[in-house]
XYZ file of C-alpha atoms in Angstrom:
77
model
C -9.751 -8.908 -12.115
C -6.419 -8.807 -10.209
C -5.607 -7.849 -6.894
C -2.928 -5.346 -6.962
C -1.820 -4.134 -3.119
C 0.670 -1.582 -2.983
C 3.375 -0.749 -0.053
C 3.774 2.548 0.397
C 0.054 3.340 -0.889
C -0.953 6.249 0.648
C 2.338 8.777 -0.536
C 2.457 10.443 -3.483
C 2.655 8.248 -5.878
C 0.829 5.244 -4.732
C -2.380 7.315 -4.070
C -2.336 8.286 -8.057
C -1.590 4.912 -8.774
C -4.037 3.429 -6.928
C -6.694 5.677 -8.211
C -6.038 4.769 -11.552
C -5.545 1.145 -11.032
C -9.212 1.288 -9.753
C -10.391 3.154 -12.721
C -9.297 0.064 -15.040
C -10.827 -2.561 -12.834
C -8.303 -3.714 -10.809
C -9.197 -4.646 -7.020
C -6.695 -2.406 -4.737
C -5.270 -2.469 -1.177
C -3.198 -0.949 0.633
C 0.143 -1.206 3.372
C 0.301 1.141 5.523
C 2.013 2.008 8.995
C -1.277 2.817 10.082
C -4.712 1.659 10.550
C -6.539 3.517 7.940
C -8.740 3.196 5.023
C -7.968 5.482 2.070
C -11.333 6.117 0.691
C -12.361 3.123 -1.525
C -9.204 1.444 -0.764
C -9.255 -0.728 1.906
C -5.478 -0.209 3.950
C -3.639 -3.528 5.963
C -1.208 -3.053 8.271
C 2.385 -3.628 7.964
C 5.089 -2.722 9.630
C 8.346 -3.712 8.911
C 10.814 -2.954 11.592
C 8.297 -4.804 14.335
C 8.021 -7.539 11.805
C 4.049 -7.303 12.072
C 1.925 -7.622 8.881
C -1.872 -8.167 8.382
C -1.513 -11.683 6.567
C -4.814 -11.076 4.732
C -3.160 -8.563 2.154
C -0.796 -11.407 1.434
C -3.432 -13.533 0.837
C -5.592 -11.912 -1.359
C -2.550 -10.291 -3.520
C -1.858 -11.241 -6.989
C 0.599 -8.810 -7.298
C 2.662 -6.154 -5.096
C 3.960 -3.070 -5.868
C 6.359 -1.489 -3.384
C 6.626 2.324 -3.189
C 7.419 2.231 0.692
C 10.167 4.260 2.292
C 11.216 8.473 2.850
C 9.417 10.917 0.668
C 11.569 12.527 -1.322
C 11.642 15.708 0.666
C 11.783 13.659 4.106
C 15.449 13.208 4.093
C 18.832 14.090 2.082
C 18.911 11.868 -0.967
């Protein structure tokens, strides 16, 4: 099956998605600002404005799905 790694993984939305992206067989990682696993979900670092990324991710990723940036409540929209 795929590997899907998603940007923004561990808001919201990406923690849903990743859940159920698991349930139907799909290998999942995350991006994160931080150094963290997510349960089940192994998490790669990445940080944009430093321009520093765990290469790895990249690597094993046969797709990307970005959900990075503010949480909706985190700033006037």
């Amino acid at each position: 099956m795929d590997t899907i790694v998603i940007t923004g993984g561990t808001g919201l939305i990406g923690k849903h998605l990743g859940k159920i992206l698991m349930e139907k067989g799909y290998d999942v990682a995350l991006f994160s600002r931080y150094r963290k696993s997510d349960g089940d979900i192994p998490s790669y670092y990445w940080d944009p404005e430093k321009n520093e990324i765990e290469m790895e991710a990249l690597e094993r990723a046969d797709c990307i799905i970005p959900l990075a940036g503010a949480g909706i409540g985190d700033q006037r929209w």
